[in-house]
C-alpha positions as a LaTeX table, in Angstrom:
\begin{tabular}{lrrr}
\hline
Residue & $x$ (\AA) & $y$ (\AA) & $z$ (\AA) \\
\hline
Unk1 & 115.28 & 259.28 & 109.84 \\
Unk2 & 112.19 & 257.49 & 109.91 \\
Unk3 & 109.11 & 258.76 & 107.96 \\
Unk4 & 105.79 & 256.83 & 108.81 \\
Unk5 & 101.96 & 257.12 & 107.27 \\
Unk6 & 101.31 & 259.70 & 108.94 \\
Unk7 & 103.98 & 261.77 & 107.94 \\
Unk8 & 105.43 & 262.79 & 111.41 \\
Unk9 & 109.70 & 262.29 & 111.16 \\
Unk10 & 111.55 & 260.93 & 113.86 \\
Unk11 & 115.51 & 260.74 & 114.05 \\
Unk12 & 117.45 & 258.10 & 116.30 \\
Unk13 & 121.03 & 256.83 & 115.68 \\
Unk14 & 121.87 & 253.42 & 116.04 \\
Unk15 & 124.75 & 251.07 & 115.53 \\
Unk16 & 125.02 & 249.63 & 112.13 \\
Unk17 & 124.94 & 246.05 & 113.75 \\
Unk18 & 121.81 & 246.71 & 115.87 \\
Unk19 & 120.07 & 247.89 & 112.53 \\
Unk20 & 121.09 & 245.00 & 110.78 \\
Unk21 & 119.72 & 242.98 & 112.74 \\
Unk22 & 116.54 & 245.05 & 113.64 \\
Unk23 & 115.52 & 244.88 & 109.89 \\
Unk24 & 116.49 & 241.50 & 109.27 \\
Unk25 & 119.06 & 242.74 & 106.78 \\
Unk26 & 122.96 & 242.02 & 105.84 \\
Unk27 & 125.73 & 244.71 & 105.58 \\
Unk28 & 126.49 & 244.51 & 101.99 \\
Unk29 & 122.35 & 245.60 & 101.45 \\
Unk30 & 122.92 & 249.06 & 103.35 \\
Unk31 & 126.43 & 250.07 & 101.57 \\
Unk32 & 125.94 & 252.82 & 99.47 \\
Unk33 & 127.19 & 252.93 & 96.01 \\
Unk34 & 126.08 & 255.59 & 93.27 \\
Unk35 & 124.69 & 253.50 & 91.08 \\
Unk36 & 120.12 & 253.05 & 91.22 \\
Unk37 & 119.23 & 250.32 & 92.39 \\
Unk38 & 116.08 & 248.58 & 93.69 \\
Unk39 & 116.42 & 245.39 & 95.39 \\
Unk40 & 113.84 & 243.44 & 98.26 \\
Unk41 & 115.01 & 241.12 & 101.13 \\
Unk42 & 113.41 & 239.85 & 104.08 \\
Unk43 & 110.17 & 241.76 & 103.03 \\
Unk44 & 112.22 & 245.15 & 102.72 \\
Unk45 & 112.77 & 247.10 & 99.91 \\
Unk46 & 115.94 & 248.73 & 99.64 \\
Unk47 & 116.37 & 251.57 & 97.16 \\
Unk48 & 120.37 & 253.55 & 96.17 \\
Unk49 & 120.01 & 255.88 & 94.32 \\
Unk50 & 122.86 & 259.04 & 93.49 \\
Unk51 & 122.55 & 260.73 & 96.93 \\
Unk52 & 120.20 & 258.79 & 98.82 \\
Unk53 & 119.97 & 255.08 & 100.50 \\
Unk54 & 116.51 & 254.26 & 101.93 \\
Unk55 & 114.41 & 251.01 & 103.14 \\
Unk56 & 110.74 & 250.60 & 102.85 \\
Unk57 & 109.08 & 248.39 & 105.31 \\
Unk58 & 105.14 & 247.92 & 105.00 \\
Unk59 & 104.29 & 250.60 & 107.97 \\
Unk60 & 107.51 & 252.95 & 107.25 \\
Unk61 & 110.61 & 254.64 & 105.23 \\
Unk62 & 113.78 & 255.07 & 107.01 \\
Unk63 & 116.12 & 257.24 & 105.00 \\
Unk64 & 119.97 & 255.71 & 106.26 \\
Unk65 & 121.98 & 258.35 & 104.63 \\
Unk66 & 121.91 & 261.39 & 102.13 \\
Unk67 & 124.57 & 263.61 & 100.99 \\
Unk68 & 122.95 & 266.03 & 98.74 \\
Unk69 & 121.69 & 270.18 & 100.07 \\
Unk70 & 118.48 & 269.53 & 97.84 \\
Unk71 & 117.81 & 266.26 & 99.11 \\
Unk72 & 117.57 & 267.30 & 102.81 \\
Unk73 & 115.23 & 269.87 & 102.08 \\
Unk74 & 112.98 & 267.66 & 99.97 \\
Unk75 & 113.23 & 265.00 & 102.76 \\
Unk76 & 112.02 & 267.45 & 105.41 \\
Unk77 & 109.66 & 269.75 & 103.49 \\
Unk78 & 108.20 & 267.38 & 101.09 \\
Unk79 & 108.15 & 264.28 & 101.68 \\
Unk80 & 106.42 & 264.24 & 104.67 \\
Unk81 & 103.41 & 265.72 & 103.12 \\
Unk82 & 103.08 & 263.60 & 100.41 \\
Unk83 & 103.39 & 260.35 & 102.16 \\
Unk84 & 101.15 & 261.90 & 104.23 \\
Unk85 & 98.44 & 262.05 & 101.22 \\
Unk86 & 98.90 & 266.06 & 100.67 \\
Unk87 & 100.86 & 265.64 & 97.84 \\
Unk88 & 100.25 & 264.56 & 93.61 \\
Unk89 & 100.58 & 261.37 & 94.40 \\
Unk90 & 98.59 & 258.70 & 92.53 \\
Unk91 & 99.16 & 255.89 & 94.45 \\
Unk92 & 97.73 & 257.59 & 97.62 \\
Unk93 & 94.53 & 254.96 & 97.81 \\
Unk94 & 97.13 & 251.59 & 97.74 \\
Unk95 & 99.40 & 250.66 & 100.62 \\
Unk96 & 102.39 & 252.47 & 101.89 \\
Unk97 & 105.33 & 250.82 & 100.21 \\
Unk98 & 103.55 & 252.06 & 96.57 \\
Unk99 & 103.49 & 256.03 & 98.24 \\
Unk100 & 107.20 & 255.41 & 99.30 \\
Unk101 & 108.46 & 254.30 & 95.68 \\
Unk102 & 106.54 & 256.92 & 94.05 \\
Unk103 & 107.96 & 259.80 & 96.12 \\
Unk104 & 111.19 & 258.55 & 95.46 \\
Unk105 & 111.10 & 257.69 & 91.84 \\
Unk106 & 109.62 & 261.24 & 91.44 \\
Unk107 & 112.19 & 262.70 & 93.38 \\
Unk108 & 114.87 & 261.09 & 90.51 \\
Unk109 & 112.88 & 261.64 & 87.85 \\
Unk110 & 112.18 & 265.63 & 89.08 \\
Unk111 & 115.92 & 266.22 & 89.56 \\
Unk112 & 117.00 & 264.57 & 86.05 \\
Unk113 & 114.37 & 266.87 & 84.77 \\
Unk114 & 116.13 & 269.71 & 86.32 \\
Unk115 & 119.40 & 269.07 & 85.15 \\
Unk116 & 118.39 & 268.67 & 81.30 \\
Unk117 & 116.20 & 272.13 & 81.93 \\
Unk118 & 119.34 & 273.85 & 82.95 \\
Unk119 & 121.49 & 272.20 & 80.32 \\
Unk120 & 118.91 & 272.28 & 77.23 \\
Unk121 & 119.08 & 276.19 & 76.92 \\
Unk122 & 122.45 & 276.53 & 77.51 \\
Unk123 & 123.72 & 273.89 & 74.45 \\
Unk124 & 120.95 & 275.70 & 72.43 \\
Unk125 & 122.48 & 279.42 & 73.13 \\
Unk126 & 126.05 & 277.99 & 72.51 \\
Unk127 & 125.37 & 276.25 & 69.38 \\
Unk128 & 123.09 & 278.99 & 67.98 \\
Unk129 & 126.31 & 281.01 & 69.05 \\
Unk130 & 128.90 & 279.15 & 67.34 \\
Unk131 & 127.05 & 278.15 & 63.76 \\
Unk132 & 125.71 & 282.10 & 63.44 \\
Unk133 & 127.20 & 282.59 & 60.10 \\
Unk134 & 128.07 & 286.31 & 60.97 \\
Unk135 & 130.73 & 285.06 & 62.56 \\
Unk136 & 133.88 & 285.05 & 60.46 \\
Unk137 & 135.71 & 282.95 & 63.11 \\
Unk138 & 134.96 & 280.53 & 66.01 \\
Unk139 & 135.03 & 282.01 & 69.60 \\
Unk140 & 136.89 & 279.50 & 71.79 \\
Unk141 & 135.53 & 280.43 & 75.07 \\
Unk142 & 131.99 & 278.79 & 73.49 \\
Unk143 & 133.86 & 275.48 & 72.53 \\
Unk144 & 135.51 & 275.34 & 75.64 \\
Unk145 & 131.47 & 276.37 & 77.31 \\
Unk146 & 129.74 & 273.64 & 74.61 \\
Unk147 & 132.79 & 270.89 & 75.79 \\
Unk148 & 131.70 & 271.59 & 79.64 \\
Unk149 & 127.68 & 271.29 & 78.85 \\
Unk150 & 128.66 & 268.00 & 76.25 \\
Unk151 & 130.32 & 266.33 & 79.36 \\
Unk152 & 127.27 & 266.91 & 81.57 \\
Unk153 & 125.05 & 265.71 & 78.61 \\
Unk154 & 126.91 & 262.67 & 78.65 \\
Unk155 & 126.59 & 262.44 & 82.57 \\
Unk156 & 123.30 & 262.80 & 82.43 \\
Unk157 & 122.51 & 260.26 & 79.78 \\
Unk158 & 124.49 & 258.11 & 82.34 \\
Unk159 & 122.36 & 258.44 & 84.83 \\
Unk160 & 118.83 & 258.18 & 83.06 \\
Unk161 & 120.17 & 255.15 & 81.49 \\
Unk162 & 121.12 & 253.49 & 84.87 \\
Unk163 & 117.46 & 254.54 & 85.72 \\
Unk164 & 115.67 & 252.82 & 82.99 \\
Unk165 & 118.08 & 249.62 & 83.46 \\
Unk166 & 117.26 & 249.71 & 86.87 \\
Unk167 & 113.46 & 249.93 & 86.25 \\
Unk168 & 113.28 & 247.58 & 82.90 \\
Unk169 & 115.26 & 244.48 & 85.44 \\
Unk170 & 112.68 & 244.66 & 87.73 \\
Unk171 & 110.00 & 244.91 & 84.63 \\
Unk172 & 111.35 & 242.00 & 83.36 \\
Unk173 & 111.01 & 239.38 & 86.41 \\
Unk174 & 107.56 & 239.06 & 87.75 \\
Unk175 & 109.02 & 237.27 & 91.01 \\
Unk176 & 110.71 & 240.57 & 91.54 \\
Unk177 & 107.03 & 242.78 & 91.35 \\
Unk178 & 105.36 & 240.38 & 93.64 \\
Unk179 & 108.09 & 241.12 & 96.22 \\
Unk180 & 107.72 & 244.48 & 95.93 \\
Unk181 & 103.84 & 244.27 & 97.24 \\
Unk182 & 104.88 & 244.56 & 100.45 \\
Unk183 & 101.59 & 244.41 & 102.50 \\
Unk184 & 99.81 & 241.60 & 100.07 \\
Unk185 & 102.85 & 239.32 & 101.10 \\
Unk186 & 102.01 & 240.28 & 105.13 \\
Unk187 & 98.09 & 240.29 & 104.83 \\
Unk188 & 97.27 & 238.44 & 101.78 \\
Unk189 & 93.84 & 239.02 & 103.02 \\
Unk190 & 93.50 & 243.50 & 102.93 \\
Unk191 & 94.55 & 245.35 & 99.75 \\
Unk192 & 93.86 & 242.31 & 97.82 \\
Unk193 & 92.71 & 244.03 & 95.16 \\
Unk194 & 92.54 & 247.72 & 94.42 \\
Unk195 & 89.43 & 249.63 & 93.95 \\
Unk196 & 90.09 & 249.48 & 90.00 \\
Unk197 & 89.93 & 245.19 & 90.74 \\
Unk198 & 93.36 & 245.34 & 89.27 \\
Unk199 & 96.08 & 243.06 & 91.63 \\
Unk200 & 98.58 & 245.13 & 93.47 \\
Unk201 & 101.19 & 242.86 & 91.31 \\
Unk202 & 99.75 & 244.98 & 88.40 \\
Unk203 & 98.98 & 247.86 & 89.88 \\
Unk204 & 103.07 & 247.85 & 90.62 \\
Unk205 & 104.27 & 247.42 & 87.50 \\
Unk206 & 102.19 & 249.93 & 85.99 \\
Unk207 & 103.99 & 252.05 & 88.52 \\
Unk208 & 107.37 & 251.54 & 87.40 \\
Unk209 & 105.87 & 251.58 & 83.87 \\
Unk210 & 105.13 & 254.72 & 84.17 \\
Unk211 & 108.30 & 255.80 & 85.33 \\
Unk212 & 110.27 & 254.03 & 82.85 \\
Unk213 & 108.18 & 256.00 & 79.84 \\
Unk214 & 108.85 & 259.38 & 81.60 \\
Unk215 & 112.46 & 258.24 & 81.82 \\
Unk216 & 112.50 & 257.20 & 78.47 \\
Unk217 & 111.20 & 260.35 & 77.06 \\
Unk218 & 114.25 & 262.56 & 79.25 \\
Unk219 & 116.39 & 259.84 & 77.14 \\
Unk220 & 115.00 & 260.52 & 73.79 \\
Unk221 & 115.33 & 264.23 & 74.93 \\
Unk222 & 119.28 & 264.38 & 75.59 \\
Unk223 & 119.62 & 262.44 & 72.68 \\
Unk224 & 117.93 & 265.08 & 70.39 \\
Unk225 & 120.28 & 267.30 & 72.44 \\
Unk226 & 123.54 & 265.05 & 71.54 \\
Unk227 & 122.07 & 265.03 & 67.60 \\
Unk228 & 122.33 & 268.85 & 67.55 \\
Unk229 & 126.00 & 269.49 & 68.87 \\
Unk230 & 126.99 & 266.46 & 66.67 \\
Unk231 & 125.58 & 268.14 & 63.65 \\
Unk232 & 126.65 & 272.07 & 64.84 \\
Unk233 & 129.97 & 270.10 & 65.20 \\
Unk234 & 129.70 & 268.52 & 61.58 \\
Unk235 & 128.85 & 272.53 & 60.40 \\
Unk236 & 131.58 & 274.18 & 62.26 \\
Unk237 & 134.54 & 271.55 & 60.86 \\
Unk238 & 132.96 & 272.28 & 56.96 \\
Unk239 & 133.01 & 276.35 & 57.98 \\
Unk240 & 137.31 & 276.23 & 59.24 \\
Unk241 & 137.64 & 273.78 & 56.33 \\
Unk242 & 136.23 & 275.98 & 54.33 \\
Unk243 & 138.21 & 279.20 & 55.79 \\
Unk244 & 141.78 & 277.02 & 55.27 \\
Unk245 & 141.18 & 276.60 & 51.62 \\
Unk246 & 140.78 & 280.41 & 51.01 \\
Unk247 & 143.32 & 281.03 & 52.89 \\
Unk248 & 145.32 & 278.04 & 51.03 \\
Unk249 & 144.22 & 279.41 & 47.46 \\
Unk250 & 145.04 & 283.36 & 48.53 \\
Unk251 & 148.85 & 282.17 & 49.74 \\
Unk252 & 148.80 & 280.06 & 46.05 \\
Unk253 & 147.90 & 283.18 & 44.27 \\
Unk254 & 150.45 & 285.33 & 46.24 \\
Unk255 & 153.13 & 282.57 & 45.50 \\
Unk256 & 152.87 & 282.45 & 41.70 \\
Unk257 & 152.35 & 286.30 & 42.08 \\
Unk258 & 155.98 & 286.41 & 43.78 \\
Unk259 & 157.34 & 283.66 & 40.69 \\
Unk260 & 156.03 & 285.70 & 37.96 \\
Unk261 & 157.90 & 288.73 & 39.15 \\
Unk262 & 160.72 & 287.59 & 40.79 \\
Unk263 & 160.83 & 285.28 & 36.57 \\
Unk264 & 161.11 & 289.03 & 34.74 \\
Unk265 & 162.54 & 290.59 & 37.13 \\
Unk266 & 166.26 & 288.74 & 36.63 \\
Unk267 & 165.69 & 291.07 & 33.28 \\
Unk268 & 166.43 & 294.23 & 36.04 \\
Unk269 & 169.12 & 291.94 & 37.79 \\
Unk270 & 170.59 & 291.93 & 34.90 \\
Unk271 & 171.01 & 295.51 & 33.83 \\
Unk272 & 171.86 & 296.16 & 37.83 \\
Unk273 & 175.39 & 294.02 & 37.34 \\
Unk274 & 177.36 & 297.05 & 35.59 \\
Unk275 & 177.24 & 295.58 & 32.19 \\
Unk276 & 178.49 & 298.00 & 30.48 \\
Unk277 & 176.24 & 299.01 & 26.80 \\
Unk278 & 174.89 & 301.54 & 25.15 \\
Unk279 & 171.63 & 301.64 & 26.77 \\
Unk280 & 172.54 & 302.86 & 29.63 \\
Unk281 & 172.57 & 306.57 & 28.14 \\
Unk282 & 169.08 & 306.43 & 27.08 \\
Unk283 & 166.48 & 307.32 & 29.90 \\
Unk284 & 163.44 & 305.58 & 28.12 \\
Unk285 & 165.14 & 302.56 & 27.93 \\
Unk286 & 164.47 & 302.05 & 31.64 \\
Unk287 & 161.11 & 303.01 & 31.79 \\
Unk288 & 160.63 & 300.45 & 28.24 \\
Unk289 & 162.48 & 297.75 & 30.20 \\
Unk290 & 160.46 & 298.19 & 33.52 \\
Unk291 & 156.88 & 298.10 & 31.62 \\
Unk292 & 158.00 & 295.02 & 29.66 \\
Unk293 & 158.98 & 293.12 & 32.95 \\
Unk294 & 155.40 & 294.00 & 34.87 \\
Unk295 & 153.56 & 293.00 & 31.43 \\
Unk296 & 155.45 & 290.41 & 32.06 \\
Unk297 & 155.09 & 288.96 & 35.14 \\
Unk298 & 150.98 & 290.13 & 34.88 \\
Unk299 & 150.46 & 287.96 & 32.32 \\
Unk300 & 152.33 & 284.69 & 33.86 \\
Unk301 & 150.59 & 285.59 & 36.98 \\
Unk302 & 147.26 & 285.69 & 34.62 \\
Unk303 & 148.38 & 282.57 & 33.09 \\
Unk304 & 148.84 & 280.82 & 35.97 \\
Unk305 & 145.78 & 281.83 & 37.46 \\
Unk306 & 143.90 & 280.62 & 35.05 \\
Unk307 & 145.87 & 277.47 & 35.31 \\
Unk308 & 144.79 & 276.99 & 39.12 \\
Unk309 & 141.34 & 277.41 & 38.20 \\
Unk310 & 140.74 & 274.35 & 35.40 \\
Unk311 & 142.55 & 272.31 & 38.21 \\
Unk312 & 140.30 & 273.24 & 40.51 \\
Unk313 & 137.47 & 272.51 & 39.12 \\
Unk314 & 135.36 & 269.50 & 40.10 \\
Unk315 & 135.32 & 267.06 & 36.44 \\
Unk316 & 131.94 & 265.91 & 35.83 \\
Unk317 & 131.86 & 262.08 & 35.59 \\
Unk318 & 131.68 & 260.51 & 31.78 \\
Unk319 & 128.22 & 259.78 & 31.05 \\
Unk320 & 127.95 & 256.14 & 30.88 \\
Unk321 & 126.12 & 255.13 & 27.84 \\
Unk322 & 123.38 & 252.51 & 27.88 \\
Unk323 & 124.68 & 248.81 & 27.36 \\
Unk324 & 122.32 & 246.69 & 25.04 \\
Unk325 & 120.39 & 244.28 & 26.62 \\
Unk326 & 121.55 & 240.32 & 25.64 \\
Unk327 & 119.30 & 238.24 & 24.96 \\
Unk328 & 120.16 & 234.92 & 25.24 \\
Unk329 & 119.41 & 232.54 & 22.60 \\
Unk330 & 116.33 & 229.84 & 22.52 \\
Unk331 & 118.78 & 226.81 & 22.39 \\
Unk332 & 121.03 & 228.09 & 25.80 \\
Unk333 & 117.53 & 229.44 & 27.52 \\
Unk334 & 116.27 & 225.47 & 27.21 \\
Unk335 & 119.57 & 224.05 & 28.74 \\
Unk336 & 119.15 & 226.59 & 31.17 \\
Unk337 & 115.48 & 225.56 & 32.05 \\
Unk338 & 116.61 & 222.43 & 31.38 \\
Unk339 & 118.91 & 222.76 & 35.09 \\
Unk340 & 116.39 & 224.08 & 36.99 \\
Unk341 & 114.96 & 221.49 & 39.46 \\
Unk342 & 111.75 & 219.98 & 39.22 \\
Unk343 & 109.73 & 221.93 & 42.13 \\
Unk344 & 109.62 & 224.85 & 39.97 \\
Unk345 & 107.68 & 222.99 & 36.64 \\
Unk346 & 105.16 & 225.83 & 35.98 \\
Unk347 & 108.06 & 229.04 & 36.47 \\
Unk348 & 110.10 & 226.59 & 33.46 \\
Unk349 & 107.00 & 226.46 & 31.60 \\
Unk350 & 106.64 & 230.10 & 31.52 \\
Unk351 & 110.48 & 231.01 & 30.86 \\
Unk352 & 110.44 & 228.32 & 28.03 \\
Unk353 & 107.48 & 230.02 & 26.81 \\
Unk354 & 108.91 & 233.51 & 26.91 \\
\hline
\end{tabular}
């Protein structure tokens, strides 16, 4: 599909061969890959990006393949318009190739923004969800939600990270800005200079530089993002840590609660093996033996309570006490001075002194 300065859209097919060598191009420079990528050859620019694979020529944009819904209609509805001059483009007043790498970084930048909008709310809502601390327990339908939006987080920080890369390589080699100044390299003579007097070399990189902040700021945004569920996940592990040791402590309690009674009540097992005395004929000698074996195992219970709780408890650390100061005496501080070399006369002078 080819998209010229106009903005009218034509479609043709041709063989990958005859393309080749119509733009002066080689076939590893039109495979697509998913990775960004801007590259120049044989006064083309050549642009991959997720979905898309385009190549800028000083009077045109051909768009070779796309595989995205979204990206069609932006292609069709959009893009045409802007390259046109109808769109928010800055560039508008400098030559074609700068309108062409603007619409497309805004494209990418536009649909990263999109994805962190959709994801931003939904961590938020989970994570206000799952550290709410009227909740007792933790639902696992939101940690199985927040594991799904922390894998797209981390897909996404792919992706604007590939971006900036991308950008920051081409930021970092001025041979690689000059190429992309498409129509100074076929008419050094028009667009020399912009209307500003900046150099389209400039004017380029203050492009991509643009692009690279508003990149860098959906970084520092989906890092704020990862920050939060790292910390919510910090909260929630203290909360079920917290919930095991009560639990711990109540099945502790209910053990030594079981000890102490099962301890006074051999006293019953006892009198329950036939033995044959004379208490058996006296009715308030059971009731006397069964309030003697709950006293009993209340106050081991008690005891061991009690017991639990001074082991428990955090020890404060000893108080250290201050050590003296040594001063060293006037015959070792001279040998001392006496080793230190001879660049540092006047700090001797003063220590001797002192």
């Amino acid at each position: 599909t080819k998209f010229d300065q106009e903005g009218n859209v034509t479609s043709f097919e041709r063989k990958k061969t005859e393309l080749y060598q119509e733009l002066g191009l080689q076939a590893r420079d039109l495979r697509f890959q998913h990775v960004m990528s801007i590259t120049t050859r044989n006064n083309r620019i050549i642009m991959r990006m997720e979905y898309l694979k385009a190549v800028i020529t000083p009077e045109c944009l051909l768009i070779l393949d796309y595989r995205n819904l979204n990206l069609e209609q932006w292609l069709f509805r959009e893009l045409p318009s802007q390259l046109a001059g109808g769109g928010q483009l800055v560039t508008y007043p400098l030559p074609f190739e700068f309108r062409a790498i603007e619409a497309l970084l805004q494209y990418w930048i536009n649909t990263l923004q999109g994805k962190l909008s959709v994801l931003q709310p939904l961590i938020l809502e989970t994570l206000e969800a799952l550290v709410d601390p009227k909740h007792s327990s933790v639902d696992r339908s939101k940690l199985h939600i927040l594991l799904q939006n922390g894998k797209s987080l981390s897909e996404l920080e792919t992706d604007i990270k590939i971006f900036k890369e991308s950008i920051l390589e081409i930021l970092d080699e001025e041979e690689l800005i000059e190429e992309l100044c498409l129509t100074k390299w076929n008419d050094p003579h028009i667009f020399e200079k912009s209307s500003a007097g900046i150099d389209h070399a400039e004017e380029m990189e203050l492009l991509l530089e643009n692009y690279y902040r508003l990149a860098d700021d959906l970084s520092n945004a989906a890092r704020e993002l990862r920050v939060l569920i790292d910390d919510s996940q910090s909260v929630i592990f203290i909360n079920l840590d917290s919930h095991r040791n009560v639990m711990m402590r109540l099945n502790l309690q209910l053990t030594m609660g079981t000890f102490s009674l099962s301890l006074f009540g051999l006293i019953g097992v006892a009198f329950g093996m036939n033995l044959e005395s004379s208490l058996e004929e006296d009715h308030r000698v059971f009731w006397l033996i069964t309030g003697i074996m709950f006293m009993g195992s209340g106050l081991i219970w008690r005891r061991l309570l009690s017991f639990l709780g001074r082991q428990l408890e955090s020890p404060l650390p000893p108080r250290m006490s201050s050590l003296p100061k040594k001063t060293l005496p006037a015959d070792r501080m001279e040998v001392k001075n006496s080793l230190r070399p001879d660049g540092l006369g006047s700090n001797r002078n003063i220590l001797t002194t002192r």
